[in-house]
mmCIF file of C-alpha atoms in Angstrom:
data_model
loop_
_atom_site.group_PDB
_atom_site.id
_atom_site.type_symbol
_atom_site.label_atom_id
_atom_site.label_comp_id
_atom_site.label_asym_id
_atom_site.label_seq_id
_atom_site.Cartn_x
_atom_site.Cartn_y
_atom_site.Cartn_z
ATOM 1 C CA UNK A 1 33.225 13.031 -17.385
ATOM 2 C CA UNK A 2 32.724 10.068 -19.737
ATOM 3 C CA UNK A 3 34.005 6.504 -19.511
ATOM 4 C CA UNK A 4 34.226 4.176 -22.495
ATOM 5 C CA UNK A 5 31.999 1.113 -22.517
ATOM 6 C CA UNK A 6 32.540 -0.927 -25.661
ATOM 7 C CA UNK A 7 32.041 1.519 -28.505
ATOM 8 C CA UNK A 8 29.846 3.916 -26.550
ATOM 9 C CA UNK A 9 30.477 6.597 -23.991
ATOM 10 C CA UNK A 10 28.715 6.207 -20.645
ATOM 11 C CA UNK A 11 28.336 9.124 -18.203
ATOM 12 C CA UNK A 12 30.180 8.430 -14.955
ATOM 13 C CA UNK A 13 27.039 9.203 -12.914
ATOM 14 C CA UNK A 14 25.115 6.556 -14.858
ATOM 15 C CA UNK A 15 27.951 4.040 -14.584
ATOM 16 C CA UNK A 16 28.097 4.416 -10.805
ATOM 17 C CA UNK A 17 24.354 3.788 -10.536
ATOM 18 C CA UNK A 18 24.207 0.707 -12.729
ATOM 19 C CA UNK A 19 27.338 -1.145 -11.578
ATOM 20 C CA UNK A 20 26.232 -2.196 -8.097
ATOM 21 C CA UNK A 21 28.659 -4.617 -6.544
ATOM 22 C CA UNK A 22 27.182 -8.022 -5.756
ATOM 23 C CA UNK A 23 23.807 -7.357 -7.405
ATOM 24 C CA UNK A 24 23.227 -9.573 -10.414
ATOM 25 C CA UNK A 25 21.203 -8.363 -13.380
ATOM 26 C CA UNK A 26 18.005 -10.346 -13.909
ATOM 27 C CA UNK A 27 17.729 -11.711 -17.447
ATOM 28 C CA UNK A 28 14.462 -9.892 -18.139
ATOM 29 C CA UNK A 29 15.099 -6.740 -16.073
ATOM 30 C CA UNK A 30 15.139 -4.499 -19.141
ATOM 31 C CA UNK A 31 12.055 -5.989 -20.810
ATOM 32 C CA UNK A 32 9.256 -4.236 -18.908
ATOM 33 C CA UNK A 33 9.507 -0.953 -17.047
ATOM 34 C CA UNK A 34 8.687 -1.423 -13.351
ATOM 35 C CA UNK A 35 5.647 0.449 -12.085
ATOM 36 C CA UNK A 36 6.187 3.521 -9.933
ATOM 37 C CA UNK A 37 3.288 3.720 -7.487
ATOM 38 C CA UNK A 38 2.842 6.993 -5.631
ATOM 39 C CA UNK A 39 2.335 5.912 -2.021
ATOM 40 C CA UNK A 40 -0.597 7.983 -0.685
ATOM 41 C CA UNK A 41 0.184 10.388 -3.528
ATOM 42 C CA UNK A 42 3.403 12.397 -3.591
ATOM 43 C CA UNK A 43 3.347 12.106 0.187
ATOM 44 C CA UNK A 44 6.980 13.069 0.651
ATOM 45 C CA UNK A 45 6.072 16.530 -0.598
ATOM 46 C CA UNK A 46 2.469 17.242 0.444
ATOM 47 C CA UNK A 47 0.060 15.933 3.117
ATOM 48 C CA UNK A 48 -0.920 12.391 2.157
ATOM 49 C CA UNK A 49 -4.184 11.245 0.604
ATOM 50 C CA UNK A 50 -5.200 14.670 -0.638
ATOM 51 C CA UNK A 51 -6.194 15.641 -4.171
ATOM 52 C CA UNK A 52 -3.180 17.939 -4.185
ATOM 53 C CA UNK A 53 -0.764 15.090 -3.329
ATOM 54 C CA UNK A 54 -2.379 12.817 -5.922
ATOM 55 C CA UNK A 55 -2.255 15.506 -8.608
ATOM 56 C CA UNK A 56 1.399 16.266 -7.897
ATOM 57 C CA UNK A 57 2.254 12.571 -8.240
ATOM 58 C CA UNK A 58 0.437 12.348 -11.560
ATOM 59 C CA UNK A 59 2.188 15.450 -12.858
ATOM 60 C CA UNK A 60 5.501 13.910 -11.832
ATOM 61 C CA UNK A 61 4.674 10.896 -14.007
ATOM 62 C CA UNK A 62 3.591 8.199 -11.529
ATOM 63 C CA UNK A 63 1.956 5.174 -13.136
ATOM 64 C CA UNK A 64 -0.455 4.653 -10.232
ATOM 65 C CA UNK A 65 -1.578 6.619 -7.200
ATOM 66 C CA UNK A 66 -2.520 4.818 -3.994
ATOM 67 C CA UNK A 67 -5.673 5.657 -2.028
ATOM 68 C CA UNK A 68 -6.284 3.869 1.295
ATOM 69 C CA UNK A 69 -10.011 3.673 1.961
ATOM 70 C CA UNK A 70 -12.025 3.765 5.193
ATOM 71 C CA UNK A 71 -15.788 4.308 5.620
ATOM 72 C CA UNK A 72 -17.739 7.163 7.147
ATOM 73 C CA UNK A 73 -20.776 6.790 9.397
ATOM 74 C CA UNK A 74 -23.041 7.160 6.386
ATOM 75 C CA UNK A 75 -21.200 4.610 4.268
ATOM 76 C CA UNK A 76 -18.989 6.810 2.105
ATOM 77 C CA UNK A 77 -15.444 5.696 1.298
ATOM 78 C CA UNK A 78 -12.845 8.348 2.109
ATOM 79 C CA UNK A 79 -9.092 8.252 1.651
ATOM 80 C CA UNK A 80 -7.156 8.041 4.922
ATOM 81 C CA UNK A 81 -4.339 5.701 5.903
ATOM 82 C CA UNK A 82 -6.264 4.753 9.035
ATOM 83 C CA UNK A 83 -9.771 5.201 10.346
ATOM 84 C CA UNK A 84 -8.082 6.970 13.280
ATOM 85 C CA UNK A 85 -8.141 10.583 12.112
ATOM 86 C CA UNK A 86 -6.062 11.983 14.964
ATOM 87 C CA UNK A 87 -2.692 12.355 13.281
ATOM 88 C CA UNK A 88 -3.657 13.065 9.663
ATOM 89 C CA UNK A 89 -6.347 15.719 10.202
ATOM 90 C CA UNK A 90 -7.041 18.697 12.466
ATOM 91 C CA UNK A 91 -9.907 16.883 14.207
ATOM 92 C CA UNK A 92 -8.305 17.253 17.643
ATOM 93 C CA UNK A 93 -8.645 21.035 17.517
ATOM 94 C CA UNK A 94 -12.162 21.249 16.089
ATOM 95 C CA UNK A 95 -14.319 22.101 19.152
ATOM 96 C CA UNK A 96 -17.591 20.619 17.942
ATOM 97 C CA UNK A 97 -15.990 17.172 17.671
ATOM 98 C CA UNK A 98 -14.304 17.052 21.086
ATOM 99 C CA UNK A 99 -16.873 14.563 22.370
ATOM 100 C CA UNK A 100 -16.092 12.089 19.569
ATOM 101 C CA UNK A 101 -12.745 11.140 21.110
ATOM 102 C CA UNK A 102 -12.823 7.552 22.314
ATOM 103 C CA UNK A 103 -10.774 4.363 22.673
ATOM 104 C CA UNK A 104 -11.289 1.407 20.357
ATOM 105 C CA UNK A 105 -9.511 -1.838 19.578
ATOM 106 C CA UNK A 106 -8.355 -1.884 15.959
ATOM 107 C CA UNK A 107 -7.043 -5.297 14.929
ATOM 108 C CA UNK A 108 -6.744 -6.124 18.606
ATOM 109 C CA UNK A 109 -4.721 -3.019 19.526
ATOM 110 C CA UNK A 110 -6.260 -0.290 21.767
ATOM 111 C CA UNK A 111 -6.149 3.124 20.107
ATOM 112 C CA UNK A 112 -7.455 6.422 21.465
ATOM 113 C CA UNK A 113 -8.579 9.022 18.976
ATOM 114 C CA UNK A 114 -11.292 10.099 16.561
ATOM 115 C CA UNK A 115 -12.527 7.517 14.054
ATOM 116 C CA UNK A 116 -13.975 7.882 10.560
ATOM 117 C CA UNK A 117 -16.941 5.589 11.243
ATOM 118 C CA UNK A 118 -18.245 8.067 13.845
ATOM 119 C CA UNK A 119 -18.473 10.970 11.367
ATOM 120 C CA UNK A 120 -20.829 11.581 8.464
ATOM 121 C CA UNK A 121 -19.281 12.714 5.213
ATOM 122 C CA UNK A 122 -20.654 16.207 5.808
ATOM 123 C CA UNK A 123 -18.785 16.273 9.130
ATOM 124 C CA UNK A 124 -15.620 14.875 7.534
ATOM 125 C CA UNK A 125 -15.756 17.760 5.086
ATOM 126 C CA UNK A 126 -15.377 20.140 8.043
ATOM 127 C CA UNK A 127 -11.889 18.712 8.667
ATOM 128 C CA UNK A 128 -8.586 19.466 6.947
ATOM 129 C CA UNK A 129 -5.599 17.240 6.241
ATOM 130 C CA UNK A 130 -2.331 17.397 8.166
ATOM 131 C CA UNK A 131 1.160 16.017 7.613
ATOM 132 C CA UNK A 132 1.606 13.098 10.065
ATOM 133 C CA UNK A 133 5.429 13.284 9.933
ATOM 134 C CA UNK A 134 5.696 17.012 10.541
ATOM 135 C CA UNK A 135 9.153 16.980 12.179
ATOM 136 C CA UNK A 136 10.604 14.852 9.386
ATOM 137 C CA UNK A 137 8.740 16.568 6.558
ATOM 138 C CA UNK A 138 8.348 20.288 7.273
ATOM 139 C CA UNK A 139 7.703 20.782 3.550
ATOM 140 C CA UNK A 140 4.455 18.885 3.985
ATOM 141 C CA UNK A 141 3.581 20.470 7.315
ATOM 142 C CA UNK A 142 3.657 23.889 5.638
ATOM 143 C CA UNK A 143 0.370 22.866 4.006
ATOM 144 C CA UNK A 144 -1.403 21.717 7.173
ATOM 145 C CA UNK A 145 -5.088 22.631 7.391
ATOM 146 C CA UNK A 146 -5.264 23.688 3.728
ATOM 147 C CA UNK A 147 -6.527 20.562 1.960
ATOM 148 C CA UNK A 148 -9.816 18.649 2.166
ATOM 149 C CA UNK A 149 -10.417 15.019 3.099
ATOM 150 C CA UNK A 150 -11.579 13.375 -0.124
ATOM 151 C CA UNK A 151 -13.835 10.545 -1.271
ATOM 152 C CA UNK A 152 -13.166 7.735 -3.713
ATOM 153 C CA UNK A 153 -15.524 9.444 -6.148
ATOM 154 C CA UNK A 154 -13.496 12.662 -5.992
ATOM 155 C CA UNK A 155 -10.255 10.758 -6.612
ATOM 156 C CA UNK A 156 -11.710 8.981 -9.644
ATOM 157 C CA UNK A 157 -12.957 12.332 -10.902
ATOM 158 C CA UNK A 158 -9.468 13.814 -10.527
ATOM 159 C CA UNK A 159 -7.854 10.944 -12.453
ATOM 160 C CA UNK A 160 -10.414 11.210 -15.243
ATOM 161 C CA UNK A 161 -9.914 14.969 -15.484
ATOM 162 C CA UNK A 162 -6.132 14.516 -15.587
ATOM 163 C CA UNK A 163 -6.551 12.078 -18.470
ATOM 164 C CA UNK A 164 -8.857 14.497 -20.302
ATOM 165 C CA UNK A 165 -6.353 17.348 -19.830
ATOM 166 C CA UNK A 166 -3.147 15.460 -20.637
ATOM 167 C CA UNK A 167 -4.093 12.320 -22.558
ATOM 168 C CA UNK A 168 -2.198 10.182 -20.022
ATOM 169 C CA UNK A 169 -3.919 7.372 -18.152
ATOM 170 C CA UNK A 170 -3.012 6.957 -14.474
ATOM 171 C CA UNK A 171 -4.213 4.000 -12.429
ATOM 172 C CA UNK A 172 -5.572 3.574 -8.906
ATOM 173 C CA UNK A 173 -3.881 1.136 -6.527
ATOM 174 C CA UNK A 174 -6.518 0.897 -3.797
ATOM 175 C CA UNK A 175 -6.171 -0.586 -0.313
ATOM 176 C CA UNK A 176 -9.124 -1.709 1.776
ATOM 177 C CA UNK A 177 -8.176 -0.939 5.372
ATOM 178 C CA UNK A 178 -9.096 -3.247 8.274
ATOM 179 C CA UNK A 179 -11.862 -5.271 6.569
ATOM 180 C CA UNK A 180 -12.352 -7.603 9.564
ATOM 181 C CA UNK A 181 -12.678 -4.694 11.970
ATOM 182 C CA UNK A 182 -15.339 -2.970 9.888
ATOM 183 C CA UNK A 183 -17.258 -6.159 9.127
ATOM 184 C CA UNK A 184 -17.100 -8.157 12.351
ATOM 185 C CA UNK A 185 -15.389 -6.512 15.320
ATOM 186 C CA UNK A 186 -15.789 -2.775 15.117
ATOM 187 C CA UNK A 187 -18.350 -0.657 16.941
ATOM 188 C CA UNK A 188 -19.407 2.919 16.525
ATOM 189 C CA UNK A 189 -18.914 5.357 19.380
ATOM 190 C CA UNK A 190 -22.457 4.686 20.648
ATOM 191 C CA UNK A 191 -21.795 0.936 20.711
ATOM 192 C CA UNK A 192 -23.667 -0.250 17.617
ATOM 193 C CA UNK A 193 -21.800 -2.669 15.317
ATOM 194 C CA UNK A 194 -20.286 -1.077 12.207
ATOM 195 C CA UNK A 195 -21.039 -4.175 10.100
ATOM 196 C CA UNK A 196 -19.786 -2.826 6.754
ATOM 197 C CA UNK A 197 -18.245 -4.919 3.991
ATOM 198 C CA UNK A 198 -15.887 -2.329 2.558
ATOM 199 C CA UNK A 199 -14.661 -4.621 -0.220
ATOM 200 C CA UNK A 200 -18.198 -5.001 -1.509
ATOM 201 C CA UNK A 201 -18.732 -1.250 -1.184
ATOM 202 C CA UNK A 202 -15.537 -0.618 -3.139
ATOM 203 C CA UNK A 203 -16.297 -2.720 -6.212
ATOM 204 C CA UNK A 204 -19.882 -1.486 -6.325
ATOM 205 C CA UNK A 205 -18.694 2.127 -6.264
ATOM 206 C CA UNK A 206 -15.972 1.512 -8.856
ATOM 207 C CA UNK A 207 -18.598 0.069 -11.164
ATOM 208 C CA UNK A 208 -20.913 3.018 -10.544
ATOM 209 C CA UNK A 209 -18.002 5.375 -11.262
ATOM 210 C CA UNK A 210 -17.122 3.420 -14.419
ATOM 211 C CA UNK A 211 -13.525 2.931 -13.363
ATOM 212 C CA UNK A 212 -12.967 -0.829 -13.574
ATOM 213 C CA UNK A 213 -10.452 -1.272 -16.410
ATOM 214 C CA UNK A 214 -8.145 -4.098 -15.232
ATOM 215 C CA UNK A 215 -5.030 -2.307 -16.461
ATOM 216 C CA UNK A 216 -5.863 0.756 -14.363
ATOM 217 C CA UNK A 217 -6.940 -0.672 -11.002
ATOM 218 C CA UNK A 218 -5.404 -2.887 -8.344
ATOM 219 C CA UNK A 219 -7.116 -3.794 -5.080
ATOM 220 C CA UNK A 220 -4.772 -4.686 -2.227
ATOM 221 C CA UNK A 221 -5.241 -5.908 1.323
ATOM 222 C CA UNK A 222 -3.217 -7.215 4.258
ATOM 223 C CA UNK A 223 -6.065 -9.644 4.881
ATOM 224 C CA UNK A 224 -6.962 -12.790 2.968
ATOM 225 C CA UNK A 225 -10.699 -13.377 3.357
ATOM 226 C CA UNK A 226 -11.788 -10.214 1.574
ATOM 227 C CA UNK A 227 -9.459 -10.885 -1.366
ATOM 228 C CA UNK A 228 -10.775 -14.426 -1.711
ATOM 229 C CA UNK A 229 -14.355 -13.155 -1.607
ATOM 230 C CA UNK A 230 -13.565 -10.485 -4.185
ATOM 231 C CA UNK A 231 -12.104 -13.122 -6.496
ATOM 232 C CA UNK A 232 -14.683 -15.853 -5.946
ATOM 233 C CA UNK A 233 -17.915 -13.938 -5.336
ATOM 234 C CA UNK A 234 -18.004 -10.148 -5.402
ATOM 235 C CA UNK A 235 -16.256 -9.448 -8.699
ATOM 236 C CA UNK A 236 -17.862 -12.320 -10.664
ATOM 237 C CA UNK A 237 -21.285 -11.048 -9.559
ATOM 238 C CA UNK A 238 -20.460 -7.673 -11.133
ATOM 239 C CA UNK A 239 -18.530 -9.195 -14.075
ATOM 240 C CA UNK A 240 -15.324 -7.460 -12.987
ATOM 241 C CA UNK A 241 -11.747 -8.711 -13.367
ATOM 242 C CA UNK A 242 -9.718 -6.278 -11.284
ATOM 243 C CA UNK A 243 -6.318 -7.718 -10.278
ATOM 244 C CA UNK A 244 -5.799 -8.322 -6.553
ATOM 245 C CA UNK A 245 -2.625 -7.946 -4.504
ATOM 246 C CA UNK A 246 -1.899 -9.800 -1.271
ATOM 247 C CA UNK A 247 -0.006 -7.430 0.996
ATOM 248 C CA UNK A 248 2.613 -9.057 3.208
ATOM 249 C CA UNK A 249 3.544 -7.614 6.584
ATOM 250 C CA UNK A 250 6.463 -8.535 8.826
ATOM 251 C CA UNK A 251 7.838 -12.035 8.163
ATOM 252 C CA UNK A 252 10.116 -12.281 11.209
ATOM 253 C CA UNK A 253 7.281 -12.650 13.758
ATOM 254 C CA UNK A 254 8.368 -9.432 15.455
ATOM 255 C CA UNK A 255 4.854 -7.944 15.626
ATOM 256 C CA UNK A 256 2.642 -10.748 16.866
ATOM 257 C CA UNK A 257 -0.614 -10.362 18.832
ATOM 258 C CA UNK A 258 -1.527 -9.283 21.412
ATOM 259 C CA UNK A 259 1.133 -6.545 21.301
ATOM 260 C CA UNK A 260 0.758 -5.939 17.556
ATOM 261 C CA UNK A 261 -0.796 -7.489 14.461
ATOM 262 C CA UNK A 262 1.632 -6.607 11.655
ATOM 263 C CA UNK A 263 3.037 -10.151 11.526
ATOM 264 C CA UNK A 264 -0.303 -11.867 10.820
ATOM 265 C CA UNK A 265 -3.183 -11.553 8.356
ATOM 266 C CA UNK A 266 -5.585 -10.239 10.957
ATOM 267 C CA UNK A 267 -8.674 -11.903 9.507
ATOM 268 C CA UNK A 268 -7.118 -15.358 9.873
ATOM 269 C CA UNK A 269 -5.986 -14.584 13.412
ATOM 270 C CA UNK A 270 -9.452 -13.294 14.325
ATOM 271 C CA UNK A 271 -11.265 -16.338 12.968
ATOM 272 C CA UNK A 272 -8.762 -18.677 14.628
ATOM 273 C CA UNK A 273 -9.383 -16.947 17.949
ATOM 274 C CA UNK A 274 -13.122 -17.347 17.422
ATOM 275 C CA UNK A 275 -12.645 -21.068 16.680
ATOM 276 C CA UNK A 276 -14.538 -20.463 13.449
ATOM 277 C CA UNK A 277 -14.902 -22.993 10.646
ATOM 278 C CA UNK A 278 -11.950 -21.851 8.519
ATOM 279 C CA UNK A 279 -12.735 -24.275 5.701
ATOM 280 C CA UNK A 280 -16.117 -22.599 5.306
ATOM 281 C CA UNK A 281 -14.774 -19.046 5.490
ATOM 282 C CA UNK A 282 -11.827 -19.660 3.151
ATOM 283 C CA UNK A 283 -13.798 -21.597 0.573
ATOM 284 C CA UNK A 284 -11.802 -23.794 -1.757
ATOM 285 C CA UNK A 285 -8.712 -23.587 0.395
ATOM 286 C CA UNK A 286 -7.454 -26.203 2.778
ATOM 287 C CA UNK A 287 -4.231 -24.200 3.135
ATOM 288 C CA UNK A 288 -5.551 -21.709 5.704
ATOM 289 C CA UNK A 289 -7.553 -24.295 7.645
ATOM 290 C CA UNK A 290 -4.534 -26.578 8.061
ATOM 291 C CA UNK A 291 -2.062 -23.941 9.231
ATOM 292 C CA UNK A 292 -1.046 -23.602 12.868
ATOM 293 C CA UNK A 293 -2.081 -20.731 15.140
ATOM 294 C CA UNK A 294 -1.351 -17.999 14.522
ATOM 295 C CA UNK A 295 -0.787 -18.079 10.774
ATOM 296 C CA UNK A 296 1.946 -15.524 10.124
ATOM 297 C CA UNK A 297 2.981 -13.836 6.901
ATOM 298 C CA UNK A 298 6.143 -15.901 6.473
ATOM 299 C CA UNK A 299 3.960 -18.944 5.768
ATOM 300 C CA UNK A 300 2.478 -17.175 2.755
ATOM 301 C CA UNK A 301 5.928 -16.861 1.180
ATOM 302 C CA UNK A 302 6.903 -20.529 1.149
ATOM 303 C CA UNK A 303 6.084 -22.652 -1.900
ATOM 304 C CA UNK A 304 2.685 -23.753 -0.588
ATOM 305 C CA UNK A 305 1.772 -20.234 0.453
ATOM 306 C CA UNK A 306 2.716 -18.700 -2.897
ATOM 307 C CA UNK A 307 0.815 -21.440 -4.703
ATOM 308 C CA UNK A 308 -2.213 -20.594 -2.540
ATOM 309 C CA UNK A 309 -1.929 -16.860 -3.269
ATOM 310 C CA UNK A 310 -1.715 -17.292 -7.019
ATOM 311 C CA UNK A 311 -5.187 -18.868 -6.981
ATOM 312 C CA UNK A 312 -6.760 -15.497 -6.165
ATOM 313 C CA UNK A 313 -4.149 -12.724 -6.518
ATOM 314 C CA UNK A 314 -2.149 -11.251 -9.361
ATOM 315 C CA UNK A 315 0.742 -10.404 -7.090
ATOM 316 C CA UNK A 316 2.163 -9.736 -3.657
ATOM 317 C CA UNK A 317 3.135 -6.519 -1.905
ATOM 318 C CA UNK A 318 5.888 -7.399 0.588
ATOM 319 C CA UNK A 319 7.178 -5.049 3.263
ATOM 320 C CA UNK A 320 10.411 -3.494 2.084
ATOM 321 C CA UNK A 321 12.269 -4.614 5.233
ATOM 322 C CA UNK A 322 11.436 -8.253 4.418
ATOM 323 C CA UNK A 323 12.766 -8.458 0.868
ATOM 324 C CA UNK A 324 16.534 -8.131 1.316
ATOM 325 C CA UNK A 325 19.218 -10.518 2.406
ATOM 326 C CA UNK A 326 21.148 -9.206 5.414
ATOM 327 C CA UNK A 327 23.313 -6.115 4.864
ATOM 328 C CA UNK A 328 22.818 -6.196 1.106
ATOM 329 C CA UNK A 329 20.410 -5.148 -1.610
ATOM 330 C CA UNK A 330 20.181 -8.705 -2.913
ATOM 331 C CA UNK A 331 16.579 -9.880 -2.902
ATOM 332 C CA UNK A 332 15.518 -12.934 -0.928
ATOM 333 C CA UNK A 333 14.656 -16.051 -2.967
ATOM 334 C CA UNK A 334 10.906 -15.696 -2.391
ATOM 335 C CA UNK A 335 10.822 -12.724 -4.799
ATOM 336 C CA UNK A 336 11.972 -14.807 -7.765
ATOM 337 C CA UNK A 337 9.857 -17.748 -6.557
ATOM 338 C CA UNK A 338 6.760 -15.550 -6.573
ATOM 339 C CA UNK A 339 7.524 -14.277 -10.056
ATOM 340 C CA UNK A 340 7.996 -17.839 -11.276
ATOM 341 C CA UNK A 341 4.490 -18.562 -9.958
ATOM 342 C CA UNK A 342 3.246 -15.756 -12.201
ATOM 343 C CA UNK A 343 2.858 -13.260 -9.360
ATOM 344 C CA UNK A 344 3.901 -9.629 -9.663
ATOM 345 C CA UNK A 345 6.012 -8.300 -6.783
ATOM 346 C CA UNK A 346 5.404 -4.695 -5.680
ATOM 347 C CA UNK A 347 7.244 -3.972 -2.385
ATOM 348 C CA UNK A 348 6.498 -0.998 -0.117
ATOM 349 C CA UNK A 349 7.503 1.668 1.006
ATOM 350 C CA UNK A 350 10.597 3.466 -0.280
ATOM 351 C CA UNK A 351 11.456 6.798 1.320
ATOM 352 C CA UNK A 352 14.395 9.116 0.776
ATOM 353 C CA UNK A 353 14.957 10.412 4.322
ATOM 354 C CA UNK A 354 18.168 9.237 5.998
ATOM 355 C CA UNK A 355 16.448 7.312 8.801
ATOM 356 C CA UNK A 356 14.589 5.172 6.220
ATOM 357 C CA UNK A 357 17.631 4.106 4.213
ATOM 358 C CA UNK A 358 18.672 0.434 4.298
ATOM 359 C CA UNK A 359 21.756 -0.432 6.403
ATOM 360 C CA UNK A 360 24.872 -1.412 4.499
ATOM 361 C CA UNK A 361 26.837 -2.211 7.641
ATOM 362 C CA UNK A 362 26.822 -1.026 11.250
ATOM 363 C CA UNK A 363 27.805 2.519 10.292
ATOM 364 C CA UNK A 364 26.637 3.192 6.737
ATOM 365 C CA UNK A 365 23.534 2.912 4.584
ATOM 366 C CA UNK A 366 22.743 2.414 0.923
ATOM 367 C CA UNK A 367 21.483 5.544 -0.781
ATOM 368 C CA UNK A 368 17.945 5.810 -2.137
ATOM 369 C CA UNK A 369 19.383 5.873 -5.665
ATOM 370 C CA UNK A 370 21.454 2.752 -5.074
ATOM 371 C CA UNK A 371 18.402 0.948 -3.754
ATOM 372 C CA UNK A 372 16.293 1.921 -6.761
ATOM 373 C CA UNK A 373 18.952 0.755 -9.203
ATOM 374 C CA UNK A 374 19.420 -2.556 -7.362
ATOM 375 C CA UNK A 375 15.671 -3.234 -7.472
ATOM 376 C CA UNK A 376 15.365 -2.385 -11.161
ATOM 377 C CA UNK A 377 18.448 -4.461 -11.973
ATOM 378 C CA UNK A 378 16.976 -7.518 -10.241
ATOM 379 C CA UNK A 379 13.721 -7.282 -12.141
ATOM 380 C CA UNK A 380 11.279 -5.967 -9.542
ATOM 381 C CA UNK A 381 7.826 -5.453 -11.070
ATOM 382 C CA UNK A 382 6.976 -2.215 -9.295
ATOM 383 C CA UNK A 383 7.361 -0.338 -6.044
ATOM 384 C CA UNK A 384 5.599 2.076 -3.706
ATOM 385 C CA UNK A 385 7.389 5.300 -2.894
ATOM 386 C CA UNK A 386 6.614 8.576 -1.139
ATOM 387 C CA UNK A 387 8.889 10.265 -3.693
ATOM 388 C CA UNK A 388 7.691 9.235 -7.162
ATOM 389 C CA UNK A 389 9.807 11.974 -8.747
ATOM 390 C CA UNK A 390 13.022 10.421 -7.429
ATOM 391 C CA UNK A 391 12.003 6.880 -8.366
ATOM 392 C CA UNK A 392 11.017 7.959 -11.881
ATOM 393 C CA UNK A 393 14.347 9.714 -12.303
ATOM 394 C CA UNK A 394 16.161 6.515 -11.341
ATOM 395 C CA UNK A 395 13.926 4.411 -13.602
ATOM 396 C CA UNK A 396 14.810 6.646 -16.529
ATOM 397 C CA UNK A 397 18.513 6.225 -15.772
ATOM 398 C CA UNK A 398 18.093 2.460 -15.572
ATOM 399 C CA UNK A 399 16.205 2.341 -18.859
ATOM 400 C CA UNK A 400 18.969 4.435 -20.429
ATOM 401 C CA UNK A 401 21.551 1.921 -19.212
ATOM 402 C CA UNK A 402 19.530 -0.909 -20.765
ATOM 403 C CA UNK A 403 19.979 0.664 -24.207
ATOM 404 C CA UNK A 404 23.768 0.827 -23.928
#
């Protein structure tokens, strides 16, 4: 069925997607296509952070794939969402590793499991990946114990081979996980300090792998210190100019220490608890040193916080639950404020399952498609999704509507 729009005919399905009530079109929404970032690969379809999930995302057309990096005992960077391997690998059923189970405090939270820093890469290669949301995603769980745990080098190799085979360049959107834990707090199972600077390891390895083109790499972190050091020290020393993204956790102070740490940049909280000299750690910034304890993520989204971020980062990655005004798909003012500061805004994470959809009222939710169209219409710069195929389909529809 077609409906007239001016002198053109617009498919009803397209009209219903682009005419979202109460969502205003940003003036420049049609100028630049928003990035579709495959969150942990095509993780809605296959076990996350595997070469197979990354390859599927690239074949679907994702602009970037997202590896999360943690170190092994022998200093190799592998792609896992957490250093706790319990829920994303088969480590719990591998008999020779039964004695590696232990309890550690990760960002102040006690966790019992098996941890990457207690395994050499050779031992990691004895494990297989598993779908962590097996009840929700049986399609992924069907592939449990089939795929390897992979290194940064293997991921770069895959992306380069994909480019050689197809002619299409795909980027890496890399997260350094728990930098403060690995550098200051964390201990190996035998009690020795881990003492690894994973940000330094990352840029050194990217240079060795010859994958440092600024248009093809982002480095993101929930912490601040490592991003500042990357900008001020580590990348200048290697003559690199990789764009950095400040990830933003919960802004409602619902996950504060000691119960949780998702509401605070953990490095700032840690140094505040240690009564450290913040002015020395966060060189060139009085902002962090002057903030109250604990500094929470909401502070980074006011005018002073955004001005601080733009000194070292190219953008922000806010939690999807923090970007909307109540019971609507209208974005909060900080999104436009960040963009006016010259910061890109790449929220995370968009999933298609019913329990992840945003509430419209007490009984109903917005559909995944409606949410995608609302974001594109309001000029979002990019987004992380477990279903890059669905997001790309909606982006194509939006771009079609821009031509009408």
